[in-house]
mmCIF file of C-alpha atoms and ligand atoms in Angstrom:
data_model
loop_
_atom_site.group_PDB
_atom_site.id
_atom_site.type_symbol
_atom_site.label_atom_id
_atom_site.label_comp_id
_atom_site.label_asym_id
_atom_site.label_seq_id
_atom_site.Cartn_x
_atom_site.Cartn_y
_atom_site.Cartn_z
ATOM 1 C CA MET A 1 92.218 110.705 98.325
ATOM 2 C CA LYS A 2 93.311 107.148 97.449
ATOM 3 C CA ASP A 3 91.206 103.969 97.432
ATOM 4 C CA GLY A 4 88.204 106.202 98.188
ATOM 5 C CA LYS A 5 89.577 107.167 101.623
ATOM 6 C CA PRO A 6 91.036 110.501 102.765
ATOM 7 C CA CYS A 7 94.711 110.240 103.777
ATOM 8 C CA ARG A 8 95.530 112.130 106.968
ATOM 9 C CA VAL A 9 99.312 111.983 106.516
ATOM 10 C CA CYS A 10 98.906 113.421 102.983
ATOM 11 C CA THR A 11 96.994 116.455 104.226
ATOM 12 C CA ASP A 12 97.805 119.434 106.411
ATOM 13 C CA PHE A 13 95.881 119.733 109.667
ATOM 14 C CA LYS A 14 93.581 122.598 108.565
ATOM 15 C CA THR A 15 92.440 120.765 105.442
ATOM 16 C CA TRP A 16 91.979 117.561 107.421
ATOM 17 C CA SER A 17 89.815 119.369 109.994
ATOM 18 C CA LYS A 18 87.619 120.710 107.183
ATOM 19 C CA ILE A 19 87.172 117.215 105.739
ATOM 20 C CA GLU A 20 86.336 115.812 109.179
ATOM 21 C CA LYS A 21 83.853 118.592 109.915
ATOM 22 C CA GLN A 22 82.143 117.991 106.581
ATOM 23 C CA ASN A 23 81.773 114.323 107.526
ATOM 24 C CA SER A 24 80.510 114.991 111.037
ATOM 25 C CA LYS A 25 79.039 117.998 112.777
ATOM 26 C CA GLN A 26 81.111 117.229 115.912
ATOM 27 C CA PRO A 27 84.606 118.804 116.172
ATOM 28 C CA ALA A 28 87.138 116.094 115.266
ATOM 29 C CA HIS A 29 88.698 115.719 118.771
ATOM 30 C CA SER A 30 85.721 116.289 121.069
ATOM 31 C CA ALA A 31 84.387 112.724 121.187
ATOM 32 C CA SER A 32 87.647 110.910 121.853
ATOM 33 C CA THR A 33 89.298 113.184 124.438
ATOM 34 C CA SER A 34 89.085 112.015 128.038
ATOM 35 C CA ASN A 35 88.347 114.457 130.849
ATOM 36 C CA SER A 36 91.699 113.928 132.520
ATOM 37 C CA THR A 37 93.615 114.709 129.319
ATOM 38 C CA GLU A 38 91.432 117.736 128.805
ATOM 39 C CA GLU A 39 92.128 118.950 132.335
ATOM 40 C CA GLN A 40 95.888 118.470 131.962
ATOM 41 C CA THR A 41 96.074 120.262 128.656
ATOM 42 C CA SER A 42 93.296 122.837 128.819
ATOM 43 C CA LYS A 43 95.793 125.656 129.285
ATOM 44 C CA MET A 44 97.970 124.665 126.322
ATOM 45 C CA PRO A 45 97.499 126.674 123.157
ATOM 46 C CA GLU A 46 95.415 124.698 120.648
ATOM 47 C CA GLU A 47 98.243 124.391 118.099
ATOM 48 C CA GLU A 48 100.693 123.030 120.665
ATOM 49 C CA TRP A 49 98.103 120.589 121.977
ATOM 50 C CA ARG A 50 97.488 119.261 118.464
ATOM 51 C CA LYS A 51 101.205 118.774 117.822
ATOM 52 C CA LYS A 52 101.596 116.712 120.977
ATOM 53 C CA ASN A 53 98.367 114.725 120.903
ATOM 54 C CA CYS A 54 96.981 114.329 117.380
ATOM 55 C CA PRO A 55 98.067 111.824 114.736
ATOM 56 C CA ALA A 56 100.636 113.258 112.334
ATOM 57 C CA ASP A 57 99.667 115.354 109.324
ATOM 58 C CA VAL A 58 101.819 115.754 106.196
ATOM 59 C CA GLU A 59 103.871 118.544 107.801
ATOM 60 C CA THR A 60 104.575 117.123 111.260
ATOM 61 C CA LEU A 61 105.343 113.724 109.747
ATOM 62 C CA GLY A 62 107.581 115.305 107.092
ATOM 63 C CA ASN A 63 109.490 117.436 109.581
ATOM 64 C CA ALA A 64 110.063 114.522 111.973
ATOM 65 C CA THR A 65 111.072 112.232 109.116
ATOM 66 C CA TRP A 66 113.594 114.647 107.612
ATOM 67 C CA THR A 67 115.077 115.065 111.113
ATOM 68 C CA LEU A 68 115.535 111.305 111.368
ATOM 69 C CA LEU A 69 116.874 110.875 107.814
ATOM 70 C CA HIS A 70 119.356 113.779 107.923
ATOM 71 C CA THR A 71 120.526 112.779 111.399
ATOM 72 C CA MET A 72 121.016 109.168 110.300
ATOM 73 C CA ALA A 73 123.049 110.422 107.340
ATOM 74 C CA ALA A 74 125.113 112.753 109.556
ATOM 75 C CA TYR A 75 126.015 109.835 111.853
ATOM 76 C CA TYR A 76 126.601 107.350 109.019
ATOM 77 C CA PRO A 77 130.253 106.212 108.944
ATOM 78 C CA GLU A 78 132.771 108.252 106.990
ATOM 79 C CA ARG A 79 134.144 104.973 105.687
ATOM 80 C CA PRO A 80 131.297 102.464 105.834
ATOM 81 C CA ALA A 81 131.851 98.716 105.714
ATOM 82 C CA PRO A 82 130.205 96.822 102.829
ATOM 83 C CA SER A 83 127.527 95.510 105.201
ATOM 84 C CA GLN A 84 126.706 99.084 106.333
ATOM 85 C CA MET A 85 126.376 100.231 102.728
ATOM 86 C CA GLU A 86 124.041 97.333 101.975
ATOM 87 C CA SER A 87 121.862 97.973 105.006
ATOM 88 C CA MET A 88 121.557 101.695 104.170
ATOM 89 C CA LYS A 89 120.500 100.847 100.609
ATOM 90 C CA SER A 90 117.986 98.434 101.985
ATOM 91 C CA PHE A 91 116.706 101.009 104.512
ATOM 92 C CA ILE A 92 116.137 103.626 101.770
ATOM 93 C CA SER A 93 114.408 101.054 99.615
ATOM 94 C CA SER A 94 112.087 99.982 102.465
ATOM 95 C CA PHE A 95 111.501 103.606 103.449
ATOM 96 C CA SER A 96 110.357 104.415 99.921
ATOM 97 C CA GLU A 97 107.896 101.490 100.080
ATOM 98 C CA HIS A 98 106.428 102.319 103.464
ATOM 99 C CA TYR A 99 106.374 106.103 103.899
ATOM 100 C CA PRO A 100 102.705 106.687 104.768
ATOM 101 C CA CYS A 101 102.027 109.766 102.560
ATOM 102 C CA TRP A 102 101.471 107.919 99.277
ATOM 103 C CA PHE A 103 102.237 110.718 96.799
ATOM 104 C CA CYS A 104 105.329 111.792 98.808
ATOM 105 C CA LYS A 105 106.463 108.170 98.698
ATOM 106 C CA ASP A 106 105.792 107.789 94.966
ATOM 107 C CA ASP A 107 107.803 110.914 94.130
ATOM 108 C CA PHE A 108 110.625 109.892 96.470
ATOM 109 C CA LYS A 109 110.746 106.467 94.828
ATOM 110 C CA LYS A 110 111.015 108.043 91.370
ATOM 111 C CA ALA A 111 113.800 110.320 92.629
ATOM 112 C CA VAL A 112 115.725 107.298 93.951
ATOM 113 C CA GLU A 113 115.303 105.563 90.587
ATOM 114 C CA ARG A 114 116.652 108.664 88.827
ATOM 115 C CA GLU A 115 119.585 109.079 91.217
ATOM 116 C CA PRO A 116 120.263 105.929 93.281
ATOM 117 C CA VAL A 117 121.213 106.418 96.916
ATOM 118 C CA GLN A 118 124.926 107.146 97.428
ATOM 119 C CA VAL A 119 126.142 105.094 100.349
ATOM 120 C CA GLY A 120 129.941 105.388 99.788
ATOM 121 C CA SER A 121 130.515 107.809 102.670
ATOM 122 C CA ARG A 122 128.801 110.071 105.229
ATOM 123 C CA LYS A 123 129.368 113.092 102.979
ATOM 124 C CA LYS A 124 127.986 111.388 99.877
ATOM 125 C CA LEU A 125 124.896 110.122 101.687
ATOM 126 C CA SER A 126 124.226 113.476 103.393
ATOM 127 C CA GLU A 127 124.559 115.417 100.153
ATOM 128 C CA TRP A 128 122.397 112.919 98.262
ATOM 129 C CA LEU A 129 119.676 113.291 100.889
ATOM 130 C CA CYS A 130 120.010 117.072 100.840
ATOM 131 C CA ARG A 131 119.325 117.027 97.095
ATOM 132 C CA ARG A 132 116.241 114.833 97.608
ATOM 133 C CA HIS A 133 114.947 117.224 100.274
ATOM 134 C CA ASN A 134 115.623 120.203 97.981
ATOM 135 C CA GLU A 135 113.520 118.560 95.270
ATOM 136 C CA VAL A 136 110.602 118.450 97.692
ATOM 137 C CA ASN A 137 111.324 122.046 98.774
ATOM 138 C CA GLU A 138 111.153 123.086 95.128
ATOM 139 C CA LYS A 139 107.879 121.227 94.592
ATOM 140 C CA LEU A 140 106.397 123.039 97.599
ATOM 141 C CA GLY A 141 107.757 126.452 96.590
ATOM 142 C CA LYS A 142 110.115 126.552 99.605
ATOM 143 C CA GLU A 143 113.650 127.932 99.691
ATOM 144 C CA GLN A 144 116.541 125.747 98.565
ATOM 145 C CA PHE A 145 118.856 124.636 101.356
ATOM 146 C CA ASP A 146 122.615 125.145 100.867
ATOM 147 C CA CYS A 147 123.918 121.563 100.901
ATOM 148 C CA THR A 148 127.426 122.691 101.918
ATOM 149 C CA LYS A 149 125.790 123.486 105.300
ATOM 150 C CA VAL A 150 124.367 120.047 105.878
ATOM 151 C CA PHE A 151 126.798 119.068 108.663
ATOM 152 C CA GLU A 152 126.454 122.440 110.328
ATOM 153 C CA ARG A 153 122.676 121.908 110.427
ATOM 154 C CA TRP A 154 122.533 118.220 111.337
ATOM 155 C CA LEU A 155 125.815 117.323 113.075
ATOM 156 C CA ASN A 156 127.897 120.160 114.527
ATOM 157 C CA GLY A 157 125.616 123.151 114.953
ATOM 158 C CA PRO A 158 126.555 126.699 113.911
ATOM 159 C CA PRO A 159 130.110 128.026 114.583
ATOM 160 C CA ASP A 160 128.775 130.714 116.980
ATOM 161 C CA GLY A 161 127.946 127.975 119.491
ATOM 162 C CA ARG A 162 124.203 128.762 119.736
ATOM 163 C CA CYS A 163 123.414 125.042 119.749
ATOM 164 C CA ASP A 164 126.133 124.008 122.227
HETATM 165 C C1 FAD B 1 110.454 111.811 101.688
HETATM 166 C C2 FAD B 1 109.505 112.971 101.915
HETATM 167 C C3 FAD B 1 108.725 113.424 100.877
HETATM 168 C C4 FAD B 1 107.811 114.479 101.079
HETATM 169 N N1 FAD B 1 107.001 114.871 100.055
HETATM 170 C C5 FAD B 1 106.075 115.827 100.274
HETATM 171 C C6 FAD B 1 105.148 116.197 99.247
HETATM 172 O O1 FAD B 1 105.164 115.638 98.151
HETATM 173 N N2 FAD B 1 104.202 117.143 99.536
HETATM 174 C C7 FAD B 1 104.148 117.755 100.775
HETATM 175 O O2 FAD B 1 103.270 118.608 100.994
HETATM 176 N N3 FAD B 1 105.034 117.440 101.758
HETATM 177 C C8 FAD B 1 105.979 116.509 101.533
HETATM 178 N N4 FAD B 1 106.857 116.183 102.537
HETATM 179 C C9 FAD B 1 106.876 117.005 103.778
HETATM 180 C C10 FAD B 1 107.714 118.297 103.531
HETATM 181 O O3 FAD B 1 108.968 118.015 102.943
HETATM 182 C C11 FAD B 1 107.994 119.044 104.859
HETATM 183 O O4 FAD B 1 108.560 118.137 105.792
HETATM 184 C C12 FAD B 1 106.775 119.688 105.478
HETATM 185 O O5 FAD B 1 106.193 120.577 104.545
HETATM 186 C C13 FAD B 1 107.155 120.470 106.763
HETATM 187 O O6 FAD B 1 108.085 121.465 106.400
HETATM 188 P P1 FAD B 1 108.951 122.279 107.437
HETATM 189 O O7 FAD B 1 108.796 123.719 107.098
HETATM 190 O O8 FAD B 1 108.663 121.838 108.817
HETATM 191 O O9 FAD B 1 110.481 121.926 107.059
HETATM 192 P P2 FAD B 1 111.056 120.590 106.475
HETATM 193 O O10 FAD B 1 111.045 120.651 104.974
HETATM 194 O O11 FAD B 1 110.416 119.411 107.117
HETATM 195 O O12 FAD B 1 112.587 120.686 106.899
HETATM 196 C C14 FAD B 1 113.003 120.549 108.253
HETATM 197 C C15 FAD B 1 114.320 121.263 108.409
HETATM 198 O O13 FAD B 1 115.279 120.662 107.540
HETATM 199 C C16 FAD B 1 116.233 121.627 107.095
HETATM 200 N N5 FAD B 1 116.304 121.484 105.654
HETATM 201 C C17 FAD B 1 115.473 122.007 104.707
HETATM 202 N N6 FAD B 1 115.852 121.592 103.488
HETATM 203 C C18 FAD B 1 116.937 120.800 103.670
HETATM 204 C C19 FAD B 1 117.779 120.103 102.785
HETATM 205 N N7 FAD B 1 117.615 120.121 101.470
HETATM 206 N N8 FAD B 1 118.802 119.374 103.306
HETATM 207 C C20 FAD B 1 119.007 119.365 104.643
HETATM 208 N N9 FAD B 1 118.249 120.007 105.533
HETATM 209 C C21 FAD B 1 117.225 120.729 105.051
HETATM 210 C C22 FAD B 1 115.745 122.992 107.539
HETATM 211 O O14 FAD B 1 116.528 123.400 108.645
HETATM 212 C C23 FAD B 1 114.306 122.730 107.981
HETATM 213 O O15 FAD B 1 113.920 123.548 109.043
HETATM 214 C C24 FAD B 1 107.740 115.112 102.363
HETATM 215 C C25 FAD B 1 108.537 114.641 103.397
HETATM 216 C C26 FAD B 1 109.406 113.578 103.196
HETATM 217 C C27 FAD B 1 110.231 113.054 104.332
#
């Protein structure tokens, strides 16, 4: 809750549904769903339907955002030009102003102040981002990711070719 309003992108879907149901006796999606959409998707499992049709919650937004950030880092130049380093710094700074989950953004901003973004090379940027993601993993009680595997995960895929 910030400014007296609940924040959907700061909350997981189950918690959000509870808040919505407390505010209204109607299920959250029943009023705004058109018949044709309902017909097209009535056979989809509820969870899958939500993922494809509902506004993002903290988890879907986070997962999609990490995918974008790690992939950007994996495709960042190995030897960036000064202008590319500047624009990446500026991107990270804007990102940390505008990420819509406010407490995620505040913590990310503090992390960037503690350890400024490393834009000197693809490897430096990818490892820097991996450490930021691991800080969030730690906060959430999730496993630490092995940062030596960052290019396997986000650029090349595993050596056994499962992703080829
Ligand atoms: C900047 C930012 C801050 C966030 N802060 C919060 C918060 O404060 N509270 C909150 O509840 N949620 C936060 N989130 C969301 C949270 O990090 C997860 O995205 C969300 O919980 C969904 O998790 P997931 O299991 O889908 O995997 P995610 O954590 O989204 O990870 C996606 C994939 O990335 C890979 N991966 C995992 N760790 C790393 C790593 N260190 N380096 C490289 N790859 C990795 C794994 O293959 C994983 O499957 C934040 C997201 C972002 C982008």
